[in-house]
mmCIF file of C-alpha atoms and ligand atoms in Angstrom:
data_model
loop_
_atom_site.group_PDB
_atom_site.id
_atom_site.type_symbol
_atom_site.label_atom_id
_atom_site.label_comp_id
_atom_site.label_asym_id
_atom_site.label_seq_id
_atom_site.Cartn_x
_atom_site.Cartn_y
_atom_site.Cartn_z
ATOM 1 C CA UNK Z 27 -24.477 29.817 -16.843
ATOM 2 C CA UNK Z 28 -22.487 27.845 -19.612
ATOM 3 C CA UNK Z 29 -24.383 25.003 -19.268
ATOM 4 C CA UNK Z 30 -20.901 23.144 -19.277
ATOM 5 C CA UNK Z 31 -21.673 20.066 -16.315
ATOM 6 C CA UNK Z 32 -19.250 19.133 -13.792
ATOM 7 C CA UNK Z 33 -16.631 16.495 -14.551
ATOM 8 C CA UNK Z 34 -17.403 13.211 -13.069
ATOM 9 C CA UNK Z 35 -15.267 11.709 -10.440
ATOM 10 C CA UNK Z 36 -12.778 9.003 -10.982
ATOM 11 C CA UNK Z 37 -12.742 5.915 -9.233
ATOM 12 C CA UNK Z 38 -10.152 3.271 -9.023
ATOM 13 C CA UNK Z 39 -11.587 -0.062 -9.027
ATOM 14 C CA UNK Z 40 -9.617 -3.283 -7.614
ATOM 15 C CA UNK Z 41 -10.533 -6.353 -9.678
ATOM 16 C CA UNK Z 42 -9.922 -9.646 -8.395
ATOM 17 C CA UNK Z 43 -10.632 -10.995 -11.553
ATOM 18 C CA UNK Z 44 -12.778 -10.343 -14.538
ATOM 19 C CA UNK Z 45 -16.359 -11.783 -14.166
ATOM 20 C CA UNK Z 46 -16.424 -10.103 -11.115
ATOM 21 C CA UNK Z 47 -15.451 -7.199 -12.664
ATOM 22 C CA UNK Z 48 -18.500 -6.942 -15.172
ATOM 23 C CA UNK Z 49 -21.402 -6.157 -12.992
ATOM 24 C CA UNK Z 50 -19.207 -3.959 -10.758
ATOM 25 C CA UNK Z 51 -17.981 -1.648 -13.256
ATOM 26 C CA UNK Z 52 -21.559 -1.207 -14.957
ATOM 27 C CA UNK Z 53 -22.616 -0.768 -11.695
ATOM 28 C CA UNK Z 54 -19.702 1.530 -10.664
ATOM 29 C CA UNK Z 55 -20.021 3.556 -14.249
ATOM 30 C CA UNK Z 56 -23.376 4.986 -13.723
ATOM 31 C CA UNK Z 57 -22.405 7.689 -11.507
ATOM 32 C CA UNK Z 58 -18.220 7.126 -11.920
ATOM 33 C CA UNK Z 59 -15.601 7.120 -14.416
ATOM 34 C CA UNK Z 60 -14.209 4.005 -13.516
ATOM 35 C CA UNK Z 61 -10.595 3.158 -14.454
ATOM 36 C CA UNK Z 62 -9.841 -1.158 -13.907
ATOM 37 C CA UNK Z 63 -7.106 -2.220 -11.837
ATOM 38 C CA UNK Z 64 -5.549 -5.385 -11.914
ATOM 39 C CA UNK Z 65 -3.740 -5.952 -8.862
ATOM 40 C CA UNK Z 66 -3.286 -9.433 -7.393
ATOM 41 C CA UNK Z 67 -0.202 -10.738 -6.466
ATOM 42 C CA UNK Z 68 -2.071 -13.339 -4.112
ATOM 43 C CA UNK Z 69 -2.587 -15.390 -7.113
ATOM 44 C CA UNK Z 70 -0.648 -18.424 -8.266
ATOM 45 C CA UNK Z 71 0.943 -20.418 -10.073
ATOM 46 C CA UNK Z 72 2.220 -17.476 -11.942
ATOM 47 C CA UNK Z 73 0.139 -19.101 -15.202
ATOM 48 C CA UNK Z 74 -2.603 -18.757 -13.683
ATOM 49 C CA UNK Z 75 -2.173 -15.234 -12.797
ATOM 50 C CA UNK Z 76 -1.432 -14.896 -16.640
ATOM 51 C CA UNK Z 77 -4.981 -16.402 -17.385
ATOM 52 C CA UNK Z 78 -6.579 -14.326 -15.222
ATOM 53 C CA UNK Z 79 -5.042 -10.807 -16.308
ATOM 54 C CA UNK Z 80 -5.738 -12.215 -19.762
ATOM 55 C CA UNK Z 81 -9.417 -12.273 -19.107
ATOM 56 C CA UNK Z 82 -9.356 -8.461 -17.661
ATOM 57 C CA UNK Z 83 -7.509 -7.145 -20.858
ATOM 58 C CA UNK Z 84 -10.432 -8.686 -22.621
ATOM 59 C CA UNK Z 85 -13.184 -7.432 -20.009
ATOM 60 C CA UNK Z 86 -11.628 -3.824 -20.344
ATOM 61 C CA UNK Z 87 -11.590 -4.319 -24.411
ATOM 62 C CA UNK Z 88 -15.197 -5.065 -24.217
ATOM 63 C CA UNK Z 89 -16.775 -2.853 -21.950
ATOM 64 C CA UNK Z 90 -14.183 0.221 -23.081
ATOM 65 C CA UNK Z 91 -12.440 0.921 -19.249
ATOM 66 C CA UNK Z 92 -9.203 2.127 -18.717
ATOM 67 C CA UNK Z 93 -6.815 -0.975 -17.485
ATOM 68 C CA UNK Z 94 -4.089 -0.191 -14.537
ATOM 69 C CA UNK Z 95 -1.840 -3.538 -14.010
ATOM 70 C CA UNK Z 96 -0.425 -3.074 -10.763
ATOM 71 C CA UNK Z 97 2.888 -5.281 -10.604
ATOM 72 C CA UNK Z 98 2.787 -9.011 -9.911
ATOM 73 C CA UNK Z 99 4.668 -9.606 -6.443
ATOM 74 C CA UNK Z 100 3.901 -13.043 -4.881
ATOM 75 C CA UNK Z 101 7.294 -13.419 -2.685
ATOM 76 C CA UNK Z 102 5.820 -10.285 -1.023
ATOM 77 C CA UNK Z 103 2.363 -11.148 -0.964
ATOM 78 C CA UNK Z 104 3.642 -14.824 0.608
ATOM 79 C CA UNK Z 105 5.556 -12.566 3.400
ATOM 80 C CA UNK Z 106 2.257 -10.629 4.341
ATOM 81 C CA UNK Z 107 0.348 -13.704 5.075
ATOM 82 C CA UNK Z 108 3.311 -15.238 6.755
ATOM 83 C CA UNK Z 109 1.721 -17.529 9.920
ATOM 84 C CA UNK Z 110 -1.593 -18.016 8.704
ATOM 85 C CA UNK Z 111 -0.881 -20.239 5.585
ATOM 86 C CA UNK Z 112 -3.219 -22.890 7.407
ATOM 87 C CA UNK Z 113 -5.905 -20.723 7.796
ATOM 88 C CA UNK Z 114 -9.414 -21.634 6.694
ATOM 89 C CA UNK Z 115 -10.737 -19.636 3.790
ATOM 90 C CA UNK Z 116 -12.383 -16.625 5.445
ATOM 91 C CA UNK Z 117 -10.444 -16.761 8.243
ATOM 92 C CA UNK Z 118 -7.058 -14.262 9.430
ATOM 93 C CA UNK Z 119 -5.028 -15.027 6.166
ATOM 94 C CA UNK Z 120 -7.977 -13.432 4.170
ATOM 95 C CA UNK Z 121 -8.176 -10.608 5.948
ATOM 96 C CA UNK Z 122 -4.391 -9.831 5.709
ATOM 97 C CA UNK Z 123 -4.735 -10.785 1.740
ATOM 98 C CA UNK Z 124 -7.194 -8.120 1.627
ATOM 99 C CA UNK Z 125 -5.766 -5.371 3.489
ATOM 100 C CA UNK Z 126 -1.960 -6.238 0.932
ATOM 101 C CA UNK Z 127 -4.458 -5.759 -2.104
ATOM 102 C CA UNK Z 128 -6.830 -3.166 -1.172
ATOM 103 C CA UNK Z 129 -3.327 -1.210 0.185
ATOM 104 C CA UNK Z 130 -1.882 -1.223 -3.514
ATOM 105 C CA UNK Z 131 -5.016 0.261 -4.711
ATOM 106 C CA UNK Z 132 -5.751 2.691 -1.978
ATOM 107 C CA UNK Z 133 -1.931 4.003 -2.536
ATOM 108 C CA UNK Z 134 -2.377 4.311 -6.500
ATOM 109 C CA UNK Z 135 -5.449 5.752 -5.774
ATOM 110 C CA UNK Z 136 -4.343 8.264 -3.851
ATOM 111 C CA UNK Z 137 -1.291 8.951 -6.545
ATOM 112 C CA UNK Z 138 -3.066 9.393 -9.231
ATOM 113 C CA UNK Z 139 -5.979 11.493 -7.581
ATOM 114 C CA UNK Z 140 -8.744 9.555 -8.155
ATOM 115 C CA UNK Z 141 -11.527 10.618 -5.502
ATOM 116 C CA UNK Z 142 -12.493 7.136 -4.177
ATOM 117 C CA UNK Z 143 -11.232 3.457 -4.665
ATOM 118 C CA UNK Z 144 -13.457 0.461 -4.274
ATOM 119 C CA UNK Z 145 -12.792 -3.595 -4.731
ATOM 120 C CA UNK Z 146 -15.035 -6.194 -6.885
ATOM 121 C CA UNK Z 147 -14.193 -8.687 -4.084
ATOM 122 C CA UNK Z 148 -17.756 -7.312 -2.620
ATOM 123 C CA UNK Z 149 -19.454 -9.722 -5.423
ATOM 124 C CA UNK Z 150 -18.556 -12.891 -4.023
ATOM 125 C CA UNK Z 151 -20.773 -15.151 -1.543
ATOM 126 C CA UNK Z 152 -17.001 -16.327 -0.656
ATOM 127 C CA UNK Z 153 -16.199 -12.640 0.554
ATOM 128 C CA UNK Z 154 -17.392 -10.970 3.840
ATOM 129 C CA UNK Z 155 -18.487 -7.374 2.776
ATOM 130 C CA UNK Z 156 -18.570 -6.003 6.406
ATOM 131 C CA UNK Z 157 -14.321 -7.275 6.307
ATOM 132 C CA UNK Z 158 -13.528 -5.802 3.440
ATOM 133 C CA UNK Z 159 -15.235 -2.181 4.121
ATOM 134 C CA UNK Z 160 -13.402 -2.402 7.419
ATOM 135 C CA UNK Z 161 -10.141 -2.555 5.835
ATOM 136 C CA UNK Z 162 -10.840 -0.284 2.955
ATOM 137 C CA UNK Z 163 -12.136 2.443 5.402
ATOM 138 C CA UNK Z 164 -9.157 1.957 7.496
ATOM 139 C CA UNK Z 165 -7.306 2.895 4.230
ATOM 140 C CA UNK Z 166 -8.911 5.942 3.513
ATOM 141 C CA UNK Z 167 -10.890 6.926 0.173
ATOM 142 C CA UNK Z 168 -12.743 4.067 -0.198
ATOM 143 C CA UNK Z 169 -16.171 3.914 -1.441
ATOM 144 C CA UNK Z 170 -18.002 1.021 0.260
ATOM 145 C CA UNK Z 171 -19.928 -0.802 -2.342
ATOM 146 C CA UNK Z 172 -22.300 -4.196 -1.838
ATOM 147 C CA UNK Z 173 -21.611 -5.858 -5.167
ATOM 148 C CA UNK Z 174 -23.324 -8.561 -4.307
ATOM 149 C CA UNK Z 175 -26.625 -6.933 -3.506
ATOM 150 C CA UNK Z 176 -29.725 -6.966 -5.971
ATOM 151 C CA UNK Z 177 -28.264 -10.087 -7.753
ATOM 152 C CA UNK Z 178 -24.991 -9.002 -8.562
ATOM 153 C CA UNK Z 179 -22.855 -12.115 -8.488
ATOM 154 C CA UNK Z 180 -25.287 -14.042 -10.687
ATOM 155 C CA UNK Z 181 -25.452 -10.853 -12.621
ATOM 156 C CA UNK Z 182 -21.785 -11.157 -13.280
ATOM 157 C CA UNK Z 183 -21.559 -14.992 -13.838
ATOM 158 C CA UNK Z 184 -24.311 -13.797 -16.717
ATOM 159 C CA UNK Z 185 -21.813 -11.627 -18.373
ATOM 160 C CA UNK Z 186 -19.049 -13.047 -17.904
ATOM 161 C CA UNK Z 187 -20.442 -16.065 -20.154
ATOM 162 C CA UNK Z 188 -21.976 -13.690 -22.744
ATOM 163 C CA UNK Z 189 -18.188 -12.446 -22.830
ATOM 164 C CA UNK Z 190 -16.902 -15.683 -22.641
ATOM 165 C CA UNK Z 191 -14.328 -15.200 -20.012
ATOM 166 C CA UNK Z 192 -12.398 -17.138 -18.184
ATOM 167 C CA UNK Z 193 -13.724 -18.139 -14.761
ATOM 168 C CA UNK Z 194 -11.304 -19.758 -12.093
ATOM 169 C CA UNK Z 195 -13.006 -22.512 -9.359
ATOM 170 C CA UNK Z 196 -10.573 -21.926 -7.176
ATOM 171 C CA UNK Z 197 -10.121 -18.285 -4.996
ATOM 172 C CA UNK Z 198 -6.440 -17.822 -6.054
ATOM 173 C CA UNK Z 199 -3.621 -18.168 -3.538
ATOM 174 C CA UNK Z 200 -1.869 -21.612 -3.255
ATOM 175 C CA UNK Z 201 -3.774 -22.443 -0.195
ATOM 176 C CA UNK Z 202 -7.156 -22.316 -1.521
ATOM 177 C CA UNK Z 203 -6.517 -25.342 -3.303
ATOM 178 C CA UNK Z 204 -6.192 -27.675 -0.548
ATOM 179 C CA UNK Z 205 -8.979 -29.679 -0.668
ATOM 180 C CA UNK Z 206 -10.632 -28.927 3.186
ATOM 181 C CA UNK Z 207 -10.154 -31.456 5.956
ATOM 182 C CA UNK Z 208 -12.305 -35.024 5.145
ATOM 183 C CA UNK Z 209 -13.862 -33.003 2.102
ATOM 184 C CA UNK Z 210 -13.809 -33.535 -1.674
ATOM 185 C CA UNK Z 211 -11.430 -31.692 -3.526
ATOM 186 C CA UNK Z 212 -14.028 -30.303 -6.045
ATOM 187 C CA UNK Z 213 -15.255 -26.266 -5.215
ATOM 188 C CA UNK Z 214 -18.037 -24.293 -7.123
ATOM 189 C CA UNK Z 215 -17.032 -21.889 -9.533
ATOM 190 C CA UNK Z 216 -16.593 -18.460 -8.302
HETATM 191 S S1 SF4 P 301 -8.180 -17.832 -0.175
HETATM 192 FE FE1 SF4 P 301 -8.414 -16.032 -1.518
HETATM 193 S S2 SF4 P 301 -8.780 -14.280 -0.166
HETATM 194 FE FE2 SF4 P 301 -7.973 -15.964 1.067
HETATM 195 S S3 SF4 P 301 -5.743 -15.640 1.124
HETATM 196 FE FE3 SF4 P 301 -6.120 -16.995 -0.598
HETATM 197 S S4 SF4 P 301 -6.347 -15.673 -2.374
HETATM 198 FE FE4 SF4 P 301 -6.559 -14.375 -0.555
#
């Protein structure tokens, strides 16, 4: 006996944007080293994207995570949700949105041998949990996480305004800014 205790596994986590990122990670850290990993070519206007990688340099800064910026591709992100630009939100162009990001993780993942990769997109009322562990256990190596149970999106709206970070009312892609069909353009926060 040394009494030396096993190294803890690494997991990549995919985050869409920072407040969801807080409650994940603490979440995430308890029983994982969790490395951040900013990887969302979906979102645009390219300033926007800016903002939002802005606030996850400042969530990694304050809760003391590795940060992994994956590269910012929207002309290929536009070509993998080619047909379904008039999609409702939640509907097919979603699901192939998910499957381009969770793909870039899964792959780094798998590069850099971490044991497991998981997504933040769980936290969202917006997001359909049961989707997104489909994909991500189609990918192989992901760890299926609820975010959103026991609280956890109000949880992160919490931190993210004791951090004071930036939150976005709109999902991120160019179509989820169309206001819907007869409706107000105006969305909650997410
Ligand atoms: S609305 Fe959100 S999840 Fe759906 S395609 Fe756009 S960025 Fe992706």
């Amino acid at each position: 006996m040394t009494g030396e205790t096993a190294p803890r596994r690494r997991v990549l986590l995919h985050v869409c944007c920072a407040p969801c990122g807080t409650h994940s990670a603490d979440v995430l850290r308890r029983d994982w080293d969790v490395t951040l990993f900013f990887s969302n070519s979906n979102i645009a206007p390219e300033a926007e994207y800016e903002r939002r990688l802005t606030a996850a340099r400042q969530l990694a800064a304050a809760a003391a995570l590795p940060l992994v910026v994956d590269a910012y591709d929207h002309a290929a992100w536009l070509q993998a949700v080619r047909g379904l630009e008039d999609e409702p939100e939640r509907g097919r162009r979603c699901e192939s949105c998910f499957a381009f990001s969770l793909g870039r993780a899964a792959a780094y993942a798998r590069e850099h041998g971490f044991e497991a990769f998981t997504t933040t997109l769980t936290i969202s009322p917006h997001k359909s949990s049961p989707t997104l562990f489909r994909i991500g256990e189609s990918l192989g190596g992901f760890l299926a996480m609820d975010f959103k149970k026991q609280d956890g999106f109000r949880r992160s709206v919490e931190a993210s305004r004791r951090l004071g970070l930036y939150r976005q009312d709109s999902c991120g892609c160019e179509f989820s800014r169309r206001p819907p069909p007869g409706g107000s353009p105006g969305r909650p926060a997410r």
